[in-house]
Short mmCIF file of C-alpha atoms in Angstrom, two decimals:
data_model
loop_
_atom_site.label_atom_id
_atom_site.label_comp_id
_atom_site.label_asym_id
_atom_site.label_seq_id
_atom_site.Cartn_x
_atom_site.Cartn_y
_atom_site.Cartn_z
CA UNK N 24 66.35 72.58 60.60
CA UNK N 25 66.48 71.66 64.48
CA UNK N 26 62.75 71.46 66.04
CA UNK N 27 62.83 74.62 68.76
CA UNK N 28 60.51 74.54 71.66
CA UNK N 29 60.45 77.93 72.09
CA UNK N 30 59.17 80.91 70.06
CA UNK N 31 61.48 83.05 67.74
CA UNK N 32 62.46 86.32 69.16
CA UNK N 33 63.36 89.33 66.90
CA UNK N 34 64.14 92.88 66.98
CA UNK N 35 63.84 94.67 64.34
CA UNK N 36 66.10 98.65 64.17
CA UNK N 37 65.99 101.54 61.97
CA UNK N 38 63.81 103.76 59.98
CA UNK N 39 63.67 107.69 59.81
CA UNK N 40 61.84 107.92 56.31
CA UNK N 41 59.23 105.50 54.40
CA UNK N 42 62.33 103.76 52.60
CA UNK N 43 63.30 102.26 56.00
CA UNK N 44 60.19 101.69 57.66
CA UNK N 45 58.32 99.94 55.01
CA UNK N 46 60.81 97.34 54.00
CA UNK N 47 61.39 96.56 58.03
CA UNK N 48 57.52 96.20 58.92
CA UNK N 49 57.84 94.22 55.05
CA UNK N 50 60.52 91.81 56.82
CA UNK N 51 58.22 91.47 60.00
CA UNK N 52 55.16 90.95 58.39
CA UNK N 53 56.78 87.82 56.10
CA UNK N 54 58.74 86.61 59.42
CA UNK N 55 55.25 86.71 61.18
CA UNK N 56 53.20 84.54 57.85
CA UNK N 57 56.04 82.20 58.37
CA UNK N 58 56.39 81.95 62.50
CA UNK N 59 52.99 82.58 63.75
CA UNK N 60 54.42 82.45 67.45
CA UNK N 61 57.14 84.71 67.00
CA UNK N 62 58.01 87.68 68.88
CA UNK N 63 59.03 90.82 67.04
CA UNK N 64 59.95 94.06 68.49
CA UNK N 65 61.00 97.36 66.94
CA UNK N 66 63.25 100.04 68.69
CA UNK N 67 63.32 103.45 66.23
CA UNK N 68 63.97 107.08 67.18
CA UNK N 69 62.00 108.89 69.36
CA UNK N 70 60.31 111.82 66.95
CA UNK N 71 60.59 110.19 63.53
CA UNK N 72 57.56 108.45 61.23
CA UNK N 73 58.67 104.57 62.71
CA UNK N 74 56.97 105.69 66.13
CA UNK N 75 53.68 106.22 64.63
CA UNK N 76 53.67 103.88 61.65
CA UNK N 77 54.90 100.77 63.53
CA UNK N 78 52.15 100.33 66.49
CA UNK N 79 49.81 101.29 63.29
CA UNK N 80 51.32 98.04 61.49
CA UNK N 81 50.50 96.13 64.66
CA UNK N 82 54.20 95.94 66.63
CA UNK N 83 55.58 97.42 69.35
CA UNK N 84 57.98 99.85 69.41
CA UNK N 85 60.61 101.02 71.35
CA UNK N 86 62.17 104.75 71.03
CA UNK N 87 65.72 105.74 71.33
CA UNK N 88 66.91 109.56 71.64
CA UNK N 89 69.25 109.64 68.72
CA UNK N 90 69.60 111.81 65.85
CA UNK N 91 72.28 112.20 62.88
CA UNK N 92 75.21 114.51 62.66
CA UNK N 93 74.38 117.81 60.94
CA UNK N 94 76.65 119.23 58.42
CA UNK N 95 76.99 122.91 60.24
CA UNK N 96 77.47 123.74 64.05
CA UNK N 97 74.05 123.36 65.80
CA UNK N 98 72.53 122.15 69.31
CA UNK N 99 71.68 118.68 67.77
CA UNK N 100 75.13 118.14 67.10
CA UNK N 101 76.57 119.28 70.34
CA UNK N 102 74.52 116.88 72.05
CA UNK N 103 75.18 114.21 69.61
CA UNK N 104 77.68 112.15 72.17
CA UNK N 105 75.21 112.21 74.87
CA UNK N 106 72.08 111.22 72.79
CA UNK N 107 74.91 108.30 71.25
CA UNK N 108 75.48 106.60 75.12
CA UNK N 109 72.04 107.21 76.09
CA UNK N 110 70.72 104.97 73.06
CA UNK N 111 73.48 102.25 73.73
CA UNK N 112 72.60 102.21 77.29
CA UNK N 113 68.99 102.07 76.53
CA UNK N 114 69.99 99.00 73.73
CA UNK N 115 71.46 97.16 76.45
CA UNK N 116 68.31 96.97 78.41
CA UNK N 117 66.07 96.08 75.90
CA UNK N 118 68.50 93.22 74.59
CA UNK N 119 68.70 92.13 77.82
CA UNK N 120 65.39 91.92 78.46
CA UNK N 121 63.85 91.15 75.43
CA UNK N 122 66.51 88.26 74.34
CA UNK N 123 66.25 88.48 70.65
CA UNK N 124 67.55 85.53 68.51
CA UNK N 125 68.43 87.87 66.15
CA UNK N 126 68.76 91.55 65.27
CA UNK N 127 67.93 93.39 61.93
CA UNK N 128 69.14 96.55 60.90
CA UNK N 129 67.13 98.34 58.21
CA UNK N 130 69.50 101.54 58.14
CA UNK N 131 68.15 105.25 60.13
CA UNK N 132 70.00 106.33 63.32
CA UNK N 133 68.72 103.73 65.59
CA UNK N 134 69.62 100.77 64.07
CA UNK N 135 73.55 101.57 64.87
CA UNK N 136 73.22 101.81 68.72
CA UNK N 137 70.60 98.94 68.80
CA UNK N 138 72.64 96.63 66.27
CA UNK N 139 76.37 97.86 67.94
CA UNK N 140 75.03 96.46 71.02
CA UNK N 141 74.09 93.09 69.64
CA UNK N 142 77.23 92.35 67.48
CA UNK N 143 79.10 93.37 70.66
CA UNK N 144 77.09 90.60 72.62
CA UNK N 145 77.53 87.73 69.18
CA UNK N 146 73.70 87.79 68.39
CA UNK N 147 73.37 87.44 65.00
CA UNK N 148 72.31 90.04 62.69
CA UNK N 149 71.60 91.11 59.72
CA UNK N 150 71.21 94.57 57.93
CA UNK N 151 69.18 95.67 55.09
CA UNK N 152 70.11 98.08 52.47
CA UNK N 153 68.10 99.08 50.37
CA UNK N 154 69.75 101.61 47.68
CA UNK N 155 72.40 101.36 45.28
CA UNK N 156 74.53 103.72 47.33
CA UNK N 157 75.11 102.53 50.61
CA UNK N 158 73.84 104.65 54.26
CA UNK N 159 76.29 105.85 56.58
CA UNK N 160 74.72 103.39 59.37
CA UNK N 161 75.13 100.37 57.12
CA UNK N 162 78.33 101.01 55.87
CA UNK N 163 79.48 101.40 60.05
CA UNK N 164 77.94 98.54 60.67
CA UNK N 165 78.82 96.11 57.64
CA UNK N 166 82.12 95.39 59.99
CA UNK N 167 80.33 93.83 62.44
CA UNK N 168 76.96 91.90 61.38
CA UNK N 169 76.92 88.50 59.95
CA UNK N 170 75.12 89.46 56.36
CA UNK N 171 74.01 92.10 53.96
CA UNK N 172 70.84 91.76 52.56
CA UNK N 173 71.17 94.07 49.07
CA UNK N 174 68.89 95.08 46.36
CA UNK N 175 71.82 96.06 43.66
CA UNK N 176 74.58 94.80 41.84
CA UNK N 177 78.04 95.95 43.12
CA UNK N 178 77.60 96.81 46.63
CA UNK N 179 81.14 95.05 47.44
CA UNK N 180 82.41 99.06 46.92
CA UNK N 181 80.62 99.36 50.42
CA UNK N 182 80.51 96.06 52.10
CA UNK N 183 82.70 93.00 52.46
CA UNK N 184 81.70 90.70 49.35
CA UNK N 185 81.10 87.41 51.63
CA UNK N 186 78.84 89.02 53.81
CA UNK N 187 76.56 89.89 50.92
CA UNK N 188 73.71 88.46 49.79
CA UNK N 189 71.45 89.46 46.54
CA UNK N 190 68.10 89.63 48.19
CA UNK N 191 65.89 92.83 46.38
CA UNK N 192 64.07 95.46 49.10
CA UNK N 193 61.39 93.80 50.72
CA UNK N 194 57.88 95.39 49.78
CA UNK N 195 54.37 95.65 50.78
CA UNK N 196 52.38 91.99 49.90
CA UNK N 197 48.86 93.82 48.85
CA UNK N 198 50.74 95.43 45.82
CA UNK N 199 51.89 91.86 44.43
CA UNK N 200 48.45 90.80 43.08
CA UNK N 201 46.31 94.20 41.84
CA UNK N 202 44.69 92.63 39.13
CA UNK N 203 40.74 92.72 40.53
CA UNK N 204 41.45 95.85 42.79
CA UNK N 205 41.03 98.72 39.46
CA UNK N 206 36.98 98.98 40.33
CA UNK N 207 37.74 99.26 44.12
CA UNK N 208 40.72 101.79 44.28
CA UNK N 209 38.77 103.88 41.89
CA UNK N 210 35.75 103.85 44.03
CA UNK N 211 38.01 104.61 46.70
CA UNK N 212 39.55 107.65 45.32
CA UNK N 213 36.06 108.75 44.29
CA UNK N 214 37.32 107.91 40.99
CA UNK N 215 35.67 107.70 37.19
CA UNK N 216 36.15 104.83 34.99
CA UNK N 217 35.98 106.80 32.22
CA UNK N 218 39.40 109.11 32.16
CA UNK N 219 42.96 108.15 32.76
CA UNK N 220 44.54 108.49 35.96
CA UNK N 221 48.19 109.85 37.11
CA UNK N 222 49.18 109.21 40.12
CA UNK N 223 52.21 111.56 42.04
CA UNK N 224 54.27 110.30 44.30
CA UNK N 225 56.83 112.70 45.74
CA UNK N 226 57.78 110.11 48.98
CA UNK N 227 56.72 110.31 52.37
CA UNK N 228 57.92 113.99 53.13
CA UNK N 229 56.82 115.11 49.38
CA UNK N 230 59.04 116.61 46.85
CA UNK N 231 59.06 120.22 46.03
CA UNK N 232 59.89 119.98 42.07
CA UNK N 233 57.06 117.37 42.17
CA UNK N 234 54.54 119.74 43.46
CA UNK N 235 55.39 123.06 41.93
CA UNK N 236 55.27 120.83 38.27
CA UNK N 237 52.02 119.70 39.18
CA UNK N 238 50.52 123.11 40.22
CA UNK N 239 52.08 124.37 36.71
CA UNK N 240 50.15 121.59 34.64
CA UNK N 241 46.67 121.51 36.43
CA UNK N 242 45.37 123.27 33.32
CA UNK N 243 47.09 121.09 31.11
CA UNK N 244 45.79 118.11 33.24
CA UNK N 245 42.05 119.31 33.22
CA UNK N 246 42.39 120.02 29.45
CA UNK N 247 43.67 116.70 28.90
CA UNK N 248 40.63 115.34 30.73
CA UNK N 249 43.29 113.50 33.36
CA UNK N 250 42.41 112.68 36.94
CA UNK N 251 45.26 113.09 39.16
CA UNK N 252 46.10 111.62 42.94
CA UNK N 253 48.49 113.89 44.06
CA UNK N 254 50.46 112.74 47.33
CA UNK N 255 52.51 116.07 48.34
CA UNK N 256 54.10 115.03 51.89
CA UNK N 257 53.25 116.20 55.36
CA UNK N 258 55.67 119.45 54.62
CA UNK N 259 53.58 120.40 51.72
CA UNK N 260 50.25 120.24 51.77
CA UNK N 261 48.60 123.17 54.11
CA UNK N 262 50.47 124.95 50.43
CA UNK N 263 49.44 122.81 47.92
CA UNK N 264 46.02 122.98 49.17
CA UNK N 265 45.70 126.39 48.86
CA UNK N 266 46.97 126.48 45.43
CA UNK N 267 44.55 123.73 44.52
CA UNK N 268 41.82 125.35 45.67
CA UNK N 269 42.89 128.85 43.79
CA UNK N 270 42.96 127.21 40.61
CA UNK N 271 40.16 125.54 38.73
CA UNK N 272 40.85 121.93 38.45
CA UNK N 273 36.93 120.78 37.82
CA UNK N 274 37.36 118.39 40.41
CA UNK N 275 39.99 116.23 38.50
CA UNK N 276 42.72 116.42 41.24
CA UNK N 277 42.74 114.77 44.72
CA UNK N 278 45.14 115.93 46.69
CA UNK N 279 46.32 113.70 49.64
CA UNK N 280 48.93 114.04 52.24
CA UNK N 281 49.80 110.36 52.19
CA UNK N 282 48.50 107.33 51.11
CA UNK N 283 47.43 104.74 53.33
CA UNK N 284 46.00 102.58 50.60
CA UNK N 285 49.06 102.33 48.49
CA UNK N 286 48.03 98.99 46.75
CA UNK N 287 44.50 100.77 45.80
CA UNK N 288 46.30 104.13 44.43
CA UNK N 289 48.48 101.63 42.37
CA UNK N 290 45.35 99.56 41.43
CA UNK N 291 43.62 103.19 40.23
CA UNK N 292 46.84 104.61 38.24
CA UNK N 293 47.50 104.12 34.82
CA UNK N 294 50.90 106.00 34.87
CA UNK N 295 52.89 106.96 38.24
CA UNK N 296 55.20 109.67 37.78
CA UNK N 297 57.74 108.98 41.05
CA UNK N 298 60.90 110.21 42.87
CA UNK N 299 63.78 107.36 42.50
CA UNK N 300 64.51 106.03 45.66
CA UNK N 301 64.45 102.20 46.51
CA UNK N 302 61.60 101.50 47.83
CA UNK N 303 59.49 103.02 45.01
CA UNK N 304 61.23 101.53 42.47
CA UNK N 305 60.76 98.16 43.94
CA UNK N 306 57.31 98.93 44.41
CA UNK N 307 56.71 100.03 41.09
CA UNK N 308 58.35 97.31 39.54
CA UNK N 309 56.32 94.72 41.64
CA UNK N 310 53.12 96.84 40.66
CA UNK N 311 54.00 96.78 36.90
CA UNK N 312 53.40 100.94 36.36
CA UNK N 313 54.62 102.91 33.31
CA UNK N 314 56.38 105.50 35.67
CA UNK N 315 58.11 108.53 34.77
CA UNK N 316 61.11 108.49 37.22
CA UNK N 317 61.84 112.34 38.41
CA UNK N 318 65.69 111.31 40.60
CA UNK N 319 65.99 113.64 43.39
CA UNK N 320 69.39 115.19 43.33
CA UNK N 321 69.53 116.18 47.28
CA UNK N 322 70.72 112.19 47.80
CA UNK N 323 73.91 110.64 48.63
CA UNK N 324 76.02 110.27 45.67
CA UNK N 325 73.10 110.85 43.11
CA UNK N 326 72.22 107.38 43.76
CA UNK N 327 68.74 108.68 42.81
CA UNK N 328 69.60 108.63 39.44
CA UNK N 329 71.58 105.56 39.46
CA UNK N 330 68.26 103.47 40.40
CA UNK N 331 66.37 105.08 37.65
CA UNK N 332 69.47 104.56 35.22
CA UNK N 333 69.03 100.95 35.85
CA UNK N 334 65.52 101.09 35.00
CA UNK N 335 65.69 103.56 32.03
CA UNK N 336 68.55 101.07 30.05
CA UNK N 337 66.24 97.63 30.02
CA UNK N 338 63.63 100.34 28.89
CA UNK N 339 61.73 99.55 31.71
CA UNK N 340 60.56 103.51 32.66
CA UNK N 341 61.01 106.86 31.52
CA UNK N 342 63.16 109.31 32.81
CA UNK N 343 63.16 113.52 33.21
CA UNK N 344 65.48 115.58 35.05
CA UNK N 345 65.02 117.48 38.32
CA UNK N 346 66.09 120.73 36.49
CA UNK N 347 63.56 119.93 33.38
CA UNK N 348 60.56 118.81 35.37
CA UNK N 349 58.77 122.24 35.84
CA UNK N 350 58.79 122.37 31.87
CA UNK N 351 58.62 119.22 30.63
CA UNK N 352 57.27 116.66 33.45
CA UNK N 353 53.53 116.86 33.00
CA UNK N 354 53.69 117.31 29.19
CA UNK N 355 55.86 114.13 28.96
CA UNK N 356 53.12 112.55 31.66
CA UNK N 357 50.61 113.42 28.85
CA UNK N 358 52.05 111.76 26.01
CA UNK N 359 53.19 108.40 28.18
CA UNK N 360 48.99 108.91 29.31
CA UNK N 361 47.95 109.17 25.47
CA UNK N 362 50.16 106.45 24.57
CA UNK N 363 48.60 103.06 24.86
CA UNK N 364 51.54 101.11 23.30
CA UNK N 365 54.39 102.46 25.18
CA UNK N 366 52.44 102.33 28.35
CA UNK N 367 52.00 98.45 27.82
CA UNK N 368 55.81 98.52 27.16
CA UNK N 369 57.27 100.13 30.19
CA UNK N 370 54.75 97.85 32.15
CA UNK N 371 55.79 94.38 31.27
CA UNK N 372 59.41 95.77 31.42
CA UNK N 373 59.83 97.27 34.53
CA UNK N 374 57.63 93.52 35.78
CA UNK N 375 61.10 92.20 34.81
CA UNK N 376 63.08 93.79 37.16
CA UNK N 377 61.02 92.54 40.51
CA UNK N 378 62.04 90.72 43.00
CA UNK N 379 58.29 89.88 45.18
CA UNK N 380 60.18 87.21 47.39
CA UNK N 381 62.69 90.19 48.66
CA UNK N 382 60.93 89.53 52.03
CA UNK N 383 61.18 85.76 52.44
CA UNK N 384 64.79 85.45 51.03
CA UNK N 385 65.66 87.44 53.65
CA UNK N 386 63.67 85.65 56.03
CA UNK N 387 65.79 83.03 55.07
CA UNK N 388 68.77 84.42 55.90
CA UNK N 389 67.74 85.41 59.45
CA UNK N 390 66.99 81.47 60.34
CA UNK N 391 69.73 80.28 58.64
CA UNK N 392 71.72 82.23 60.95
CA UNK N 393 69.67 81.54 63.93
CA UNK N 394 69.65 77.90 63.66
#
């Protein structure tokens, strides 16, 4: 590798939901262990999660005024075209000001005017996918970028096969090692040693079937003697509250908007019962959890289900239906809970299918393209 006398500059584009900003502040953080002097900048969409979460991570951020399409006639849509050549004007300046060595795409509605820009101008790029069904930002852009950074087998359906490269979703580093973190996330989460502990994770905006399930099993929870943290999203919880607070949990359940301290909740949790999308399945692999997988089916192609499918056949997780939860999901949680062997089972299992140097392989790729 040539010696360079000047610092590595990089933008990073995308996000939208916790899928795509966690793996891209992921891909910063390793790019940043590696290149101490580097230069990374992050352009997202003016309104959505990135804006806050980024400058929280320690980047800056830049904000474009772009949305998606909607499926029905609305204002959004009408302005759509304008919001489209504002954003690539806007991409032009900070390209040409910043002078980036190389772009990464990490899928969301910003990410295609930023990284159109940049293939336009040959600075090379790379894109990130993270599920096994491809988003429609990374499947405009696979045309143009120089590689494909996947997490799944038999993405060539999406993406020209040269361009890809087998990398796993970048994750989180504090969730790689939680071996002598139990006593502190319990601590943490005002926690007792002495009960088991589920842990709900319905993503960053919370999952409806997820919450109702839970609010139909406290009793069942509190009878088992189970200590819950509940995460419920931002669109949920002024509602679940209120239902927590109506029912008579004996302080057992701790309900939380979101979860800052993800590698302490993972540390605390015996079993994880989890929606399917990438990045929690990557996460809870790395983690080593006995999770029961609950696949959304409001996704793209039901690829929901296809990541737990994956995990379900090395018998690496269990798996219950959206349309079965409110029955069954908390009395299967209960069993998996009561059920030391299995537990230890789906744990060393689902340790098999990580991939912890997601980040730095892809790393990789973004030098090897630079230099």
């Amino acid at each position: 590798m040539k010696v360079r006398n000047t610092p590595y500059r990089l933008i990073i584009s995308g996000g939208g939901t916790g899928g795509h900003v966690y793996p891209a502040i992921a891909i910063a953080n390793a790019f940043m262990a590696r290149f101490e002097d580097a230069e990374i900048l992050f352009v997202g969409a003016k309104g959505k999660m990135e804006m806050q979460k980024v400058p929280e991570a320690g980047y800056p951020i830049e904000g474009l005024w772009i949305s998606g399409l909607q499926r029905k006639l609305t204002l959004d849509n009408l302005s759509f075209p304008l919001k489209l050549i504002d954003s690539i004007l806007k991409s032009r300046k900070i390209i040409k000001r910043f002078k980036p060595d190389a772009v990464v795409g990490v899928g969301g509605y910003a990410s295609g005017p930023l990284l159109r820009v940049a293939t336009k101008k040959r600075i090379p790029s790379v894109i990130q996918e993270q599920n096994s069904y491809a988003g429609l930002t990374n499947k405009v852009l696979a045309g143009r970028v120089s590689k494909i950074c996947v997490a799944y087998p038999g993405m060539e359906k999406f993406f020209p096969a040269n361009k890809i490269v087998m990398t796993g979703n970048p994750v989180r580093s504090d969730i790689s090692n939680l071996t002598n973190k139990r006593a502190t996330g319990l601590k943490h989460f005002g926690l007792s040693e002495d009960k088991p502990v589920l842990m709900i994770l319905g993503g960053s905006l919370g999952a409806r079937t997820l919450n109702d399930s839970m609010v139909d099993g406290i009793e069942a929870l509190v009878g088992a003697n189970v200590q819950v943290i509940w995460q419920c999203g931002k669109f949920y919880y002024k509602e679940m509250s209120a239902k927590l607070e109506a029912s008579a949990h004996g302080g057992l359940i701790h309900l939380f908007e979101f979860l800052k301290e993800m590698d302490l909740a993972y540390a605390a949790a015996d079993v994880v019962i989890s929606r399917a999308g990438a990045l929690s399945v990557s996460e809870l692999s790395i983690a080593g959890k006995p999770t029961l997988f609950v696949p959304s089916p409001n996704v793209a192609e039901d690829h929901q289900s296809k990541n737990a499918k994956a995990m379900v056949d090395n018998e690496a997780a269990l798996l219950v239906k959206d349309s079965e939860a409110k029955e069954n999901l908390i009395k299967r949680a209960i069993e998996l809970i009561n059920d030391q062997a299995e537990q230890e089972k789906l744990a060393k299992n689902i340790k098999t299918m990580a991939r912890p140097a997601a980040a730095e392989e892809i790393v990789n790729e973004i030098v090897n393209l630079i230099e």
